[in-house]
PDB file of N, CA and C in Angstrom:
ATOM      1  N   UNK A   1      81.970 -53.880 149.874  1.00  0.00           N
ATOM      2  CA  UNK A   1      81.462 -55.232 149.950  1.00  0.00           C
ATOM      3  C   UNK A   1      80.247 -55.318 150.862  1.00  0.00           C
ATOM      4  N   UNK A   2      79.888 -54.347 152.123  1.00  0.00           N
ATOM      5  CA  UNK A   2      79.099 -54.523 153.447  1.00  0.00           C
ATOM      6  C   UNK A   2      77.859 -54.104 151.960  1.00  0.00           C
ATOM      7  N   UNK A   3      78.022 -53.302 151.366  1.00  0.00           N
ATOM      8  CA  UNK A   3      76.688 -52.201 150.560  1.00  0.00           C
ATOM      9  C   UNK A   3      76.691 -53.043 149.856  1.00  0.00           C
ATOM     10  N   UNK A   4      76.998 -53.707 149.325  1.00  0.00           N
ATOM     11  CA  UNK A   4      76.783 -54.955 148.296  1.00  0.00           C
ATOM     12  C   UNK A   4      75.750 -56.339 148.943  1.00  0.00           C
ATOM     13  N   UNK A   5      76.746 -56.782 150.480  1.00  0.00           N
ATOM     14  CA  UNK A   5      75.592 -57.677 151.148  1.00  0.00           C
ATOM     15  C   UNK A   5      74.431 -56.897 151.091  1.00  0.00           C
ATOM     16  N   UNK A   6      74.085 -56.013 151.693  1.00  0.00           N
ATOM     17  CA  UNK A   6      72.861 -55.474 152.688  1.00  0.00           C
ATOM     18  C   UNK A   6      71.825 -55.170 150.888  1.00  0.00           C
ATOM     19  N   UNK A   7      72.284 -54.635 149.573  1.00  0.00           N
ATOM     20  CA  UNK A   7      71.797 -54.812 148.341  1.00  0.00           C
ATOM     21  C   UNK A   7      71.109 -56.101 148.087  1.00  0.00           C
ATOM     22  N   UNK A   8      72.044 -56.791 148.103  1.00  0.00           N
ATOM     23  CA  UNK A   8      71.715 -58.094 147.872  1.00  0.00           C
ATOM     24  C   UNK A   8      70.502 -59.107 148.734  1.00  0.00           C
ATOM     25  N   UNK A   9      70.714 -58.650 150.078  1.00  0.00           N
ATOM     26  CA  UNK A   9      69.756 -59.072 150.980  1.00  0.00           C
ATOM     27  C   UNK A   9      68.264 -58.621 150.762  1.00  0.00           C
ATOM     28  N   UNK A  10      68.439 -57.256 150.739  1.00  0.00           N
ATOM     29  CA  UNK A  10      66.734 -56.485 150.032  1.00  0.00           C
ATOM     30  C   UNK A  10      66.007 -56.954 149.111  1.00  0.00           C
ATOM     31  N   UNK A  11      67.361 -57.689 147.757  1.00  0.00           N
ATOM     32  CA  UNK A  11      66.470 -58.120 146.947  1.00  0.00           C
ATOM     33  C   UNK A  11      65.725 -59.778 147.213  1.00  0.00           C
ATOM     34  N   UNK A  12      66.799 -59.909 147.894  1.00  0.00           N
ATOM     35  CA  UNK A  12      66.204 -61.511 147.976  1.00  0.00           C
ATOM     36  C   UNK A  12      65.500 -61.432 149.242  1.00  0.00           C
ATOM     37  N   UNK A  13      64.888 -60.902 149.638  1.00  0.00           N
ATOM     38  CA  UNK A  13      63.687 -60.598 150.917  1.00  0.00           C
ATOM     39  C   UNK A  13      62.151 -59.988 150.028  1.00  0.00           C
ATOM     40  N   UNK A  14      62.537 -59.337 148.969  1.00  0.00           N
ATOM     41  CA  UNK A  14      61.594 -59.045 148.193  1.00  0.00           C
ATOM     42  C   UNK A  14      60.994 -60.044 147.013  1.00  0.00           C
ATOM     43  N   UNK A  15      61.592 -60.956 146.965  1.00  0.00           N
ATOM     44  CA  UNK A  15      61.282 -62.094 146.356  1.00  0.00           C
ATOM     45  C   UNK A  15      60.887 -63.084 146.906  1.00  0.00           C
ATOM     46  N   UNK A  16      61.192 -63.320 147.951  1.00  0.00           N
ATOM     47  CA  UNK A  16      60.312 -64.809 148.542  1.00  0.00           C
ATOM     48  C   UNK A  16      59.046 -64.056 148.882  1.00  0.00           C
ATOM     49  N   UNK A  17      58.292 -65.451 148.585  1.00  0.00           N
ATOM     50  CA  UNK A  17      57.099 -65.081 148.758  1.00  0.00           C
ATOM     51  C   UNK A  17      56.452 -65.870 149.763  1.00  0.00           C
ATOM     52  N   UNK A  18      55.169 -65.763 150.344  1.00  0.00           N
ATOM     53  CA  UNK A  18      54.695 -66.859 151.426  1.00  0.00           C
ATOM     54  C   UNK A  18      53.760 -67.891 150.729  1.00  0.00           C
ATOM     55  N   UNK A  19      52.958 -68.182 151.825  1.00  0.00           N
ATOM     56  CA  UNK A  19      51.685 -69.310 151.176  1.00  0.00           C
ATOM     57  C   UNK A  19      50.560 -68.818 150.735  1.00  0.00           C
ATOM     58  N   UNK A  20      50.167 -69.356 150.346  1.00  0.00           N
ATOM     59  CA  UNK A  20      48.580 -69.297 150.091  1.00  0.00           C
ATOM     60  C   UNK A  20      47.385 -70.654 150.377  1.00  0.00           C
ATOM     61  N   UNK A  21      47.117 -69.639 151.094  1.00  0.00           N
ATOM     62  CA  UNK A  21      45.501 -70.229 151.711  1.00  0.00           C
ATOM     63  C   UNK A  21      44.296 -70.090 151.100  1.00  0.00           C
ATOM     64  N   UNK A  22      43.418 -71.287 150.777  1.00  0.00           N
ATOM     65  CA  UNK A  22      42.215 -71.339 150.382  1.00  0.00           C
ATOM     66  C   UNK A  22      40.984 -71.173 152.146  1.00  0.00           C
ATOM     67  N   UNK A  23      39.937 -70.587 151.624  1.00  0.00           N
ATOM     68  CA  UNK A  23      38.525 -70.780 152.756  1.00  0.00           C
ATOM     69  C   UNK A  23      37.385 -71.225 151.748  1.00  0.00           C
ATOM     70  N   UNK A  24      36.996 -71.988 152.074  1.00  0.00           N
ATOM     71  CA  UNK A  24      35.782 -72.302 151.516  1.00  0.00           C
ATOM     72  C   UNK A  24      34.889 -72.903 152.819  1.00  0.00           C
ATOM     73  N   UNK A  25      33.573 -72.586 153.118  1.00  0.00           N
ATOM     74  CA  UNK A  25      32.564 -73.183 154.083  1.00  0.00           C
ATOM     75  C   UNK A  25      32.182 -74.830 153.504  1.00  0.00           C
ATOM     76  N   UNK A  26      32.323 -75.088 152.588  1.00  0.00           N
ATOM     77  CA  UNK A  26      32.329 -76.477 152.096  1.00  0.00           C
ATOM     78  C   UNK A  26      32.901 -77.551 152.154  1.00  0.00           C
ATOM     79  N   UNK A  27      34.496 -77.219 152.916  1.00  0.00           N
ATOM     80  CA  UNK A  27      35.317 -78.025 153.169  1.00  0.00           C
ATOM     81  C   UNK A  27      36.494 -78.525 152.017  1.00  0.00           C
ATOM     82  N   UNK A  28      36.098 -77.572 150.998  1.00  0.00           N
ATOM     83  CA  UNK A  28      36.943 -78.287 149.582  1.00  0.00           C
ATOM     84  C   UNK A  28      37.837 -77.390 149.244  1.00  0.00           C
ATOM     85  N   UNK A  29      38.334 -76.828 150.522  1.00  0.00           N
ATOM     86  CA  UNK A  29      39.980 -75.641 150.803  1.00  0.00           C
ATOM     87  C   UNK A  29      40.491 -75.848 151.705  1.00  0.00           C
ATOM     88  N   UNK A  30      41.790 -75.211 152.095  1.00  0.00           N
ATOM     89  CA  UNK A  30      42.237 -75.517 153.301  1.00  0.00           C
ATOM     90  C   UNK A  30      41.773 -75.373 154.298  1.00  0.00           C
ATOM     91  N   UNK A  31      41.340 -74.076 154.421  1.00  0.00           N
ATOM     92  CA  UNK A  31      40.064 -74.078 155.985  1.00  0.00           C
ATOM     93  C   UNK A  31      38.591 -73.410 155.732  1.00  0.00           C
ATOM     94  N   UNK A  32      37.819 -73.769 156.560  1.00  0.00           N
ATOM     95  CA  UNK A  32      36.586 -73.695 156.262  1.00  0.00           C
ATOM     96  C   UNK A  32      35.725 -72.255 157.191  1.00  0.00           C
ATOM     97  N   UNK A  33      37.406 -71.883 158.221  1.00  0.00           N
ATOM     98  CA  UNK A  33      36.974 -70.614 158.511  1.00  0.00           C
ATOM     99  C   UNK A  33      38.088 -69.423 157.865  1.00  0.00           C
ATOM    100  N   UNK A  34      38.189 -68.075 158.043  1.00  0.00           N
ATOM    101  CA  UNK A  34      38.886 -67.579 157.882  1.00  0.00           C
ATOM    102  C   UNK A  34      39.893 -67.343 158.847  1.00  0.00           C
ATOM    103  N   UNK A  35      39.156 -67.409 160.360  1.00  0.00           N
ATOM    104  CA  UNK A  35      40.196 -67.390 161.230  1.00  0.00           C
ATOM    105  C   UNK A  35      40.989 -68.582 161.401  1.00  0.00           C
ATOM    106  N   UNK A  36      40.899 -69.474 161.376  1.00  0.00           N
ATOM    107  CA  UNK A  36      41.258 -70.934 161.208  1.00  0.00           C
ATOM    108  C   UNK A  36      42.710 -70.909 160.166  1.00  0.00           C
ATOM    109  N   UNK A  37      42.606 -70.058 158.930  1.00  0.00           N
ATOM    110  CA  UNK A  37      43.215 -69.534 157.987  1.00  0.00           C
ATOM    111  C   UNK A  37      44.373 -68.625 158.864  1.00  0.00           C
ATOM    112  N   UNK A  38      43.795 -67.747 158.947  1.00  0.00           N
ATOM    113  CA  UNK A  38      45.071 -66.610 159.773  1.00  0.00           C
ATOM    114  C   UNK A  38      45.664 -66.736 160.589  1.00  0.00           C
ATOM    115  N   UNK A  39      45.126 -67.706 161.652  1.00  0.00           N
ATOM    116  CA  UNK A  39      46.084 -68.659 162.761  1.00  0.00           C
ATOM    117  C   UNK A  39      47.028 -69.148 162.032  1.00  0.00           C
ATOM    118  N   UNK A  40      47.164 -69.620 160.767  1.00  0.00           N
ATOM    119  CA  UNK A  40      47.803 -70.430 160.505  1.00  0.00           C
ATOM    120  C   UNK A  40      48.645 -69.883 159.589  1.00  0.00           C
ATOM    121  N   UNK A  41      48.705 -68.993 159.222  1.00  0.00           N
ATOM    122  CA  UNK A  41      49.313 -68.053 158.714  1.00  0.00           C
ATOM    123  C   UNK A  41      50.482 -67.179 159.236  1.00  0.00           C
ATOM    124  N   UNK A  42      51.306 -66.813 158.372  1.00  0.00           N
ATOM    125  CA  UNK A  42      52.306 -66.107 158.753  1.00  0.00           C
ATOM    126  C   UNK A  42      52.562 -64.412 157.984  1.00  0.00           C
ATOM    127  N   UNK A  43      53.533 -63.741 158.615  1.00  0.00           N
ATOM    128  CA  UNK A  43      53.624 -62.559 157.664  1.00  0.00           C
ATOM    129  C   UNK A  43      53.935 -62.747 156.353  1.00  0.00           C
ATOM    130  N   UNK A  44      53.451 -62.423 155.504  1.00  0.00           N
ATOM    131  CA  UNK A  44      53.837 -62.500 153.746  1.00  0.00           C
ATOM    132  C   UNK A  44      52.905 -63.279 153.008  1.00  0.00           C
ATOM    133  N   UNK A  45      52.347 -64.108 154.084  1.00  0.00           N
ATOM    134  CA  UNK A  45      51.554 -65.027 153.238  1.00  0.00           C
ATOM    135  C   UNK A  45      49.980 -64.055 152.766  1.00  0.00           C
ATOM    136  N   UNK A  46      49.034 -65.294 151.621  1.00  0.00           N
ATOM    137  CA  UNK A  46      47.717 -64.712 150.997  1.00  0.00           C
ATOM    138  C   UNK A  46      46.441 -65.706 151.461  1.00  0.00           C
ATOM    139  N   UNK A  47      45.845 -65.241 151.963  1.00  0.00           N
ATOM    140  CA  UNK A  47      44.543 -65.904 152.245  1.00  0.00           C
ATOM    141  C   UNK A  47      43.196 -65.700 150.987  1.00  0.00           C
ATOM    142  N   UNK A  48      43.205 -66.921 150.100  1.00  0.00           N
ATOM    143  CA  UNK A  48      41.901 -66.513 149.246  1.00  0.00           C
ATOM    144  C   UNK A  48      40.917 -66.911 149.567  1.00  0.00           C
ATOM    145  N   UNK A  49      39.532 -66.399 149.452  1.00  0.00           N
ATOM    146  CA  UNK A  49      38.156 -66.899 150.294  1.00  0.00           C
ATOM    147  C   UNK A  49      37.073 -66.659 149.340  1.00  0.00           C
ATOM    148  N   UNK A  50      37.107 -67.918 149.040  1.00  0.00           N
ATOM    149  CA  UNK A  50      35.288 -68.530 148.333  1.00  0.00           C
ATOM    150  C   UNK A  50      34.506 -67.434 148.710  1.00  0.00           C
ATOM    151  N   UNK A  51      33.758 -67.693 147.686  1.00  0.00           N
ATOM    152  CA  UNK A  51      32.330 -66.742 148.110  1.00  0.00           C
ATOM    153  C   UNK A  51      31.238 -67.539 149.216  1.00  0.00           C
ATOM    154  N   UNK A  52      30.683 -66.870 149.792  1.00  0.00           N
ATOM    155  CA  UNK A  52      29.704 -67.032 150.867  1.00  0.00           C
ATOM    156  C   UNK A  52      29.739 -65.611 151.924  1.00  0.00           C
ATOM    157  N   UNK A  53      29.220 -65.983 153.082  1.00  0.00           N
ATOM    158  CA  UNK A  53      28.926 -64.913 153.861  1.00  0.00           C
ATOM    159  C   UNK A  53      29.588 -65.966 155.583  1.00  0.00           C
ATOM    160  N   UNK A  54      30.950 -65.478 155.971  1.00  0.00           N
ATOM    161  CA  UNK A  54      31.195 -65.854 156.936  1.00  0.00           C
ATOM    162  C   UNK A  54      30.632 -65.027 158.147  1.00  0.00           C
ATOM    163  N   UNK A  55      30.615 -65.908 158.715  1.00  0.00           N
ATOM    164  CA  UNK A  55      30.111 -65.390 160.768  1.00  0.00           C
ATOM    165  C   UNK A  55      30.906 -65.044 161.359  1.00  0.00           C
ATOM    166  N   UNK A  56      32.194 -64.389 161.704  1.00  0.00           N
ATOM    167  CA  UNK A  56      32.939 -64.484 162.266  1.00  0.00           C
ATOM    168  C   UNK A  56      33.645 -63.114 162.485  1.00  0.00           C
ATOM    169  N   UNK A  57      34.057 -63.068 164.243  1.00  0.00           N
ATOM    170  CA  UNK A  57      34.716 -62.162 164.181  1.00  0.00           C
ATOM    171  C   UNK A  57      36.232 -62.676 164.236  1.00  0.00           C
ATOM    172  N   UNK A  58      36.701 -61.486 163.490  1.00  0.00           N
ATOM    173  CA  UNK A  58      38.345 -61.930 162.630  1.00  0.00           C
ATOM    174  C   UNK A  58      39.418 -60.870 163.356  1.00  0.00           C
ATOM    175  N   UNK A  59      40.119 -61.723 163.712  1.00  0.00           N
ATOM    176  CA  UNK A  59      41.565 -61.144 164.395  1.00  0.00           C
ATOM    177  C   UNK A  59      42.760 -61.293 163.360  1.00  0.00           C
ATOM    178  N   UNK A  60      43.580 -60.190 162.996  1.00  0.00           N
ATOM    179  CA  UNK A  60      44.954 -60.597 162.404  1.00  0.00           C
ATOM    180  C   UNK A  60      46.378 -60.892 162.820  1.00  0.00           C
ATOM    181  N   UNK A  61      46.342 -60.513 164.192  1.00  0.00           N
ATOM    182  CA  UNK A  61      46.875 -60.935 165.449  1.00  0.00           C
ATOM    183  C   UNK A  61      48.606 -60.857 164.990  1.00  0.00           C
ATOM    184  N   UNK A  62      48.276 -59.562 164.781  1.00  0.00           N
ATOM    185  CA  UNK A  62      49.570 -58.903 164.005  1.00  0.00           C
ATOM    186  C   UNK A  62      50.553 -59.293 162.685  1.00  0.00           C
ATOM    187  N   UNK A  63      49.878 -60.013 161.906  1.00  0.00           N
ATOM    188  CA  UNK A  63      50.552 -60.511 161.081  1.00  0.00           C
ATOM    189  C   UNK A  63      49.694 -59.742 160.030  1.00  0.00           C
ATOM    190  N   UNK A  64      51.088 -59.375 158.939  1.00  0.00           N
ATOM    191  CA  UNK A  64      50.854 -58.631 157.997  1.00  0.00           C
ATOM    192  C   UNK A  64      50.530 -59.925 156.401  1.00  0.00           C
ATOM    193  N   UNK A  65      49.392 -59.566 156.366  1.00  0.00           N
ATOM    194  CA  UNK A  65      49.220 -61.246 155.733  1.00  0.00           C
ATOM    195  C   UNK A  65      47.933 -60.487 154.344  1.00  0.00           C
ATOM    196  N   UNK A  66      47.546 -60.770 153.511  1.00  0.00           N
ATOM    197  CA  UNK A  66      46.688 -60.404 152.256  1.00  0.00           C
ATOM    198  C   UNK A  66      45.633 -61.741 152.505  1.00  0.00           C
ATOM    199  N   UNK A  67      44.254 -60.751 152.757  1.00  0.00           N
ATOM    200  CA  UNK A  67      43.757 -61.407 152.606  1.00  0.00           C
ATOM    201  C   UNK A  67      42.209 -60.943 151.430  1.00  0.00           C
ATOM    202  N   UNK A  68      42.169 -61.669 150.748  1.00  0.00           N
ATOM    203  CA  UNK A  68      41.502 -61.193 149.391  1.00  0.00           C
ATOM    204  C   UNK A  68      40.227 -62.324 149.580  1.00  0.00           C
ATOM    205  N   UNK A  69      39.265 -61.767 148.927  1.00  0.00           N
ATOM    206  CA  UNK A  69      38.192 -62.942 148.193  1.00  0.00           C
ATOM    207  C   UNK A  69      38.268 -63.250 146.870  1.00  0.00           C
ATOM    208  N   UNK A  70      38.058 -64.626 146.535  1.00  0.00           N
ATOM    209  CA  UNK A  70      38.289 -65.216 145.149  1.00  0.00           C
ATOM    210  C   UNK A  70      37.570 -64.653 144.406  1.00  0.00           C
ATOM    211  N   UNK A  71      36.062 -63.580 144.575  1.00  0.00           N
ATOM    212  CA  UNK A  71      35.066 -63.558 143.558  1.00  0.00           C
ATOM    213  C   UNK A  71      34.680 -61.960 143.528  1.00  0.00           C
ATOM    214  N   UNK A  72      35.239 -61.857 144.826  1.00  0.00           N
ATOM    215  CA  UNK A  72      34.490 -59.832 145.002  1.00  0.00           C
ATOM    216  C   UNK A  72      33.663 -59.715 146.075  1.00  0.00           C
ATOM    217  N   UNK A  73      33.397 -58.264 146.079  1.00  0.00           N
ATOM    218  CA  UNK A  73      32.885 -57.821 147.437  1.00  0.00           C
ATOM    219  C   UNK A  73      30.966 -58.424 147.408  1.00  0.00           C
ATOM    220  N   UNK A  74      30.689 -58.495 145.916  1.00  0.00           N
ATOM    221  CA  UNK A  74      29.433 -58.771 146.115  1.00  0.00           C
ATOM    222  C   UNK A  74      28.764 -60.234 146.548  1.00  0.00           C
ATOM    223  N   UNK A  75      29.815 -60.809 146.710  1.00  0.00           N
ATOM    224  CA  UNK A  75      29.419 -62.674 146.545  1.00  0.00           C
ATOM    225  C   UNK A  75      30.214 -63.200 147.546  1.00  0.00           C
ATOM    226  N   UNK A  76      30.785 -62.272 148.569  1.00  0.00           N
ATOM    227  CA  UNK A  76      31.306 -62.346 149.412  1.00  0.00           C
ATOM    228  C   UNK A  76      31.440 -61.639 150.998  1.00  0.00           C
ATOM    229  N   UNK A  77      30.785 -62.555 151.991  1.00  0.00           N
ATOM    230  CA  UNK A  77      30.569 -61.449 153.265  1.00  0.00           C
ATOM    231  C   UNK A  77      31.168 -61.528 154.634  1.00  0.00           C
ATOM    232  N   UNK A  78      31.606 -60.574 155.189  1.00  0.00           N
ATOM    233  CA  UNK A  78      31.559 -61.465 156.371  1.00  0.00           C
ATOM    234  C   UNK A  78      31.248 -60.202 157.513  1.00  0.00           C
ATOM    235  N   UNK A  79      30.215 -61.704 157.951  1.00  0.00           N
ATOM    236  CA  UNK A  79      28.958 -60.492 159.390  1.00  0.00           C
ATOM    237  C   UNK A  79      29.574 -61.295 160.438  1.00  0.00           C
ATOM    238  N   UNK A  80      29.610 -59.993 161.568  1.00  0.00           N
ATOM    239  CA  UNK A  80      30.352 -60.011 162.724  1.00  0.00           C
ATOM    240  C   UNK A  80      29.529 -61.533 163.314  1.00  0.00           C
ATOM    241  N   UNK A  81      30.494 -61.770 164.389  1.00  0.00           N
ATOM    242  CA  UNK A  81      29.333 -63.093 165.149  1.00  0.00           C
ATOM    243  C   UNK A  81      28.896 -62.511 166.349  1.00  0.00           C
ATOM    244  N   UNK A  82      29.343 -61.686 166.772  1.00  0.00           N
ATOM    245  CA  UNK A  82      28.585 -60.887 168.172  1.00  0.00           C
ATOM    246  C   UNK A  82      27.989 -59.735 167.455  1.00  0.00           C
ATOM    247  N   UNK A  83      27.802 -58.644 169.051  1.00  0.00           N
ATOM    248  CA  UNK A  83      27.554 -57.113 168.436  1.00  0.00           C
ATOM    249  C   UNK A  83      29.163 -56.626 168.314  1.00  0.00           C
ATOM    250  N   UNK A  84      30.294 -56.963 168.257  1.00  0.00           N
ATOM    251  CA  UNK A  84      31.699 -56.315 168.657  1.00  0.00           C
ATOM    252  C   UNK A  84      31.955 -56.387 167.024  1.00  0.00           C
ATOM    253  N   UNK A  85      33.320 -56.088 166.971  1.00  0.00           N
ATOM    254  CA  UNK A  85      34.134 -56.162 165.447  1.00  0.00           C
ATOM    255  C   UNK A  85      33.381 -57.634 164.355  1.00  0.00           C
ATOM    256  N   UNK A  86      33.931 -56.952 163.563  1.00  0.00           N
ATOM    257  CA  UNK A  86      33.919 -58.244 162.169  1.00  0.00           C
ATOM    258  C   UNK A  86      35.244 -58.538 161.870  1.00  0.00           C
ATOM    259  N   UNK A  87      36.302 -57.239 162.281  1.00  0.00           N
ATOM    260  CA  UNK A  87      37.499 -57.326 161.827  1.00  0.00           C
ATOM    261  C   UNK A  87      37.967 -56.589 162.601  1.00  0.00           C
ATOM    262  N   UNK A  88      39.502 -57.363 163.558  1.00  0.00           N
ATOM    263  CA  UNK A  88      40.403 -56.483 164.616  1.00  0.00           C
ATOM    264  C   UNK A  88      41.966 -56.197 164.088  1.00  0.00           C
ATOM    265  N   UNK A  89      42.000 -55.069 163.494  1.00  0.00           N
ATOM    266  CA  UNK A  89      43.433 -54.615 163.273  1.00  0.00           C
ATOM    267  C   UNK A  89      44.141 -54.062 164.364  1.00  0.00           C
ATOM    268  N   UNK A  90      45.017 -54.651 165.458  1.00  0.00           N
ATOM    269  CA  UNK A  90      45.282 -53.545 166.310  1.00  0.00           C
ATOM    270  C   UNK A  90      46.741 -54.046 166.490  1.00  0.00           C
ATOM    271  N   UNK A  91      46.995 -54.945 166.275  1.00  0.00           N
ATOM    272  CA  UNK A  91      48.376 -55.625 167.469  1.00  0.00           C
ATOM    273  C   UNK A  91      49.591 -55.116 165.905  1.00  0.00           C
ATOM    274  N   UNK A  92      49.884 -54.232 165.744  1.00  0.00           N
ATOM    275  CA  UNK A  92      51.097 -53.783 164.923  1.00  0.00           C
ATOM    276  C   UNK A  92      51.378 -53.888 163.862  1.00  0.00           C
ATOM    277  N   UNK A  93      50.209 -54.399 162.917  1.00  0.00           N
ATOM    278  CA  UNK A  93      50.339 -54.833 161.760  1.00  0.00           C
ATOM    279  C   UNK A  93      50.309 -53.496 160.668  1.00  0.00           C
ATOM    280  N   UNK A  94      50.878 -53.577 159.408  1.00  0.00           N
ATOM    281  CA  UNK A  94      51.682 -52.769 158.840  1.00  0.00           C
ATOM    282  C   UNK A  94      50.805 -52.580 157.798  1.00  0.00           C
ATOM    283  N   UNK A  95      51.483 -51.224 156.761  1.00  0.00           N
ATOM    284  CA  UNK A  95      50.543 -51.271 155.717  1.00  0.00           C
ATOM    285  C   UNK A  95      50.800 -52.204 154.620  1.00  0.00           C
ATOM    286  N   UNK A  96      51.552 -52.966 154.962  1.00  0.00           N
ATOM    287  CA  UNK A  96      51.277 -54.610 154.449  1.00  0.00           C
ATOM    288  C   UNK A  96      50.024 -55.278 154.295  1.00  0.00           C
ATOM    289  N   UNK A  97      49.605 -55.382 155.562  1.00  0.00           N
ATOM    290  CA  UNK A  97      48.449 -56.083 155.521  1.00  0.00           C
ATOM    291  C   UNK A  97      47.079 -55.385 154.431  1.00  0.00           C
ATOM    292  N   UNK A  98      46.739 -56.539 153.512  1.00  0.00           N
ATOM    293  CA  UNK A  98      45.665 -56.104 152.530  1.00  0.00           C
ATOM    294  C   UNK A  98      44.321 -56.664 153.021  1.00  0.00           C
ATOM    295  N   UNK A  99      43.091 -55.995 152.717  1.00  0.00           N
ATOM    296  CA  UNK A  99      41.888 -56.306 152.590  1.00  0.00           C
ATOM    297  C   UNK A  99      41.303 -56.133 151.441  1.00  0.00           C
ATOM    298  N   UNK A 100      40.900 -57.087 150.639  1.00  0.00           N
ATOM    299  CA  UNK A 100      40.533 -56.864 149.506  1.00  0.00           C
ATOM    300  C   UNK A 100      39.062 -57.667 149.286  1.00  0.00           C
ATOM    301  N   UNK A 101      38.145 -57.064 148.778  1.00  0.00           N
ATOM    302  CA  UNK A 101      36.784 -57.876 147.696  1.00  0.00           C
ATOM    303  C   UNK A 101      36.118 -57.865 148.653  1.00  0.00           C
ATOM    304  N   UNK A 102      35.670 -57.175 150.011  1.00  0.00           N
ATOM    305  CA  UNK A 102      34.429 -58.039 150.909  1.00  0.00           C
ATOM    306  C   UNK A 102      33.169 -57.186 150.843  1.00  0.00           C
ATOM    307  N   UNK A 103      32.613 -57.550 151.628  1.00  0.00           N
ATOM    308  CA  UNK A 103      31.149 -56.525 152.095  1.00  0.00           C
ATOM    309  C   UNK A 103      31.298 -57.533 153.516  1.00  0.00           C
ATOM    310  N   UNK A 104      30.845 -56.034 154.565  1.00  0.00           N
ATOM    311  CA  UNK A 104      31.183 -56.228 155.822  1.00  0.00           C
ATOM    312  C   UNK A 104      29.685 -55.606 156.627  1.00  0.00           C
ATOM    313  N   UNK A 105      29.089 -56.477 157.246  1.00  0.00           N
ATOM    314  CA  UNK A 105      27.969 -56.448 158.478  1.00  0.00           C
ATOM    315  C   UNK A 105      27.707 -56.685 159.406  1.00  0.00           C
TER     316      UNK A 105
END
């Protein structure tokens, strides 16, 4: 019966799914930054991001979270806002976490 719970639990942990987040710089998504997005975010969830070219340097602040662009790497950017990172993977995040579609400067 215990191998039956702990079965049963795997599958239904593999099925819920999280949220999804829109970015658009236009204001006509949920947030208009990406970090703004990932704050708000949790593990499991998907962050999708409009095309443009964000400023920002991006923390994932350990959450294993997908974050994709709606259009691809070519119509989509994001340049650091200092001379430091564009993007900080460090605080424990798993090979969960996705990066998908950008171009990075």
């Amino acid at each position: 019966m215990k191998l039956f719970t702990f079965l049963l639990t795997l599958v239904l942990v593999g099925v819920a799914q999280g949220e999804t987040y829109t970015v658009n710089q236009n204001g006509t998504a949920d947030f208009t930054t990406i970090q703004g997005a990932i704050q708000a975010a949790n593990t499991g969830d998907e962050i999708e991001v409009a095309p443009g070219t964000y400023v920002e340097n991006i923390s994932f602040l350990g959450r294993d979270i997908v974050l994709r662009s709606r259009d691809g790497a070519n119509v989509t950017t994001i340049k650091s806002a200092s001379n430091d990172y564009a993007i900080e993977i460090q605080f424990n995040e798993t090979e969960s976490t996705v990066i998908d579609g950008f171009t990075f400067n």
